[in-house]
Amino acid sequence: MKFALGQAVPRTEDPRLLTGRGRYTDDFVLPRLAHACVLRSPHAHARIRSIDVRAARQIPGVSDPSCMA
């Protein structure tokens, strides 16, 4: 089926999403699932010389990336 410019395209996913039955990546729970947080630097093109993760490792639930392999 071909569609012309400006022609309405039937979207088959709409009823599922509008009725709350959609599945999103946040809905999945997998074994050994880990979440990540990204902290962006306020300095463009800055060089990272070191990252001190000692305080983060003390927080319960924080995984050590070296054992995630």
Coordinates of C-alpha atoms in Angstrom, one line a residue:
M1 CA 0.0 0.0 0.0
K2 CA 1.4 3.4 -1.0
F3 CA 0.6 6.7 0.5
A4 CA 0.6 10.1 -1.1
L5 CA 2.0 13.3 0.4
G6 CA -0.5 14.7 2.9
Q7 CA -2.6 11.5 3.0
A8 CA -3.6 10.2 6.4
V9 CA -1.7 7.0 7.3
P10 CA -3.5 4.5 9.5
R11 CA -1.6 3.9 12.7
T12 CA -2.2 0.4 14.1
E13 CA -0.5 1.1 17.4
D14 CA -2.7 4.0 18.6
P15 CA -5.6 2.0 20.2
R16 CA -3.1 0.0 22.3
L17 CA -1.2 3.1 23.5
L18 CA -4.3 5.2 24.1
T19 CA -5.9 2.5 26.3
G20 CA -2.8 2.1 28.4
R21 CA -1.9 -1.3 27.1
G22 CA 1.4 -0.1 25.5
R23 CA 4.7 -1.7 26.5
Y24 CA 7.7 0.6 27.0
T25 CA 11.3 -0.2 27.8
D26 CA 10.7 1.0 31.4
D27 CA 8.0 -1.8 31.8
F28 CA 10.5 -4.6 31.3
V29 CA 12.2 -6.3 34.3
L30 CA 15.1 -8.6 33.5
P31 CA 17.5 -10.5 35.7
R32 CA 20.5 -8.5 36.8
L33 CA 18.8 -5.3 35.4
A34 CA 20.8 -2.2 36.2
H35 CA 19.9 1.5 35.7
A36 CA 22.4 4.2 34.8
C37 CA 22.6 7.9 35.4
V38 CA 24.5 10.3 33.2
L39 CA 25.9 13.5 34.6
R40 CA 26.7 15.9 31.9
S41 CA 29.6 18.3 32.4
P42 CA 28.9 22.1 32.3
H43 CA 32.3 22.5 30.6
A44 CA 32.4 21.9 26.8
H45 CA 35.4 19.8 25.7
A46 CA 36.8 19.5 29.2
R47 CA 39.2 16.6 29.9
I48 CA 38.2 14.3 32.7
R49 CA 41.3 13.6 34.8
S50 CA 39.6 11.4 37.4
I51 CA 36.3 10.3 38.9
D52 CA 36.0 9.6 42.6
V53 CA 33.3 6.9 43.0
R54 CA 34.0 6.0 46.6
A55 CA 30.9 7.8 48.0
A56 CA 28.7 6.2 45.3
R57 CA 30.0 2.7 46.1
Q58 CA 28.8 3.1 49.8
I59 CA 25.2 3.6 48.7
P60 CA 23.2 0.3 49.0
G61 CA 22.2 -1.0 45.6
V62 CA 25.0 0.6 43.6
S63 CA 26.8 -2.0 41.4
D64 CA 30.5 -2.1 40.8
P65 CA 30.9 -2.0 37.0
S66 CA 34.0 -4.3 37.2
C67 CA 31.7 -7.2 38.3
M68 CA 29.0 -6.6 35.6
A69 CA 30.7 -8.7 32.9

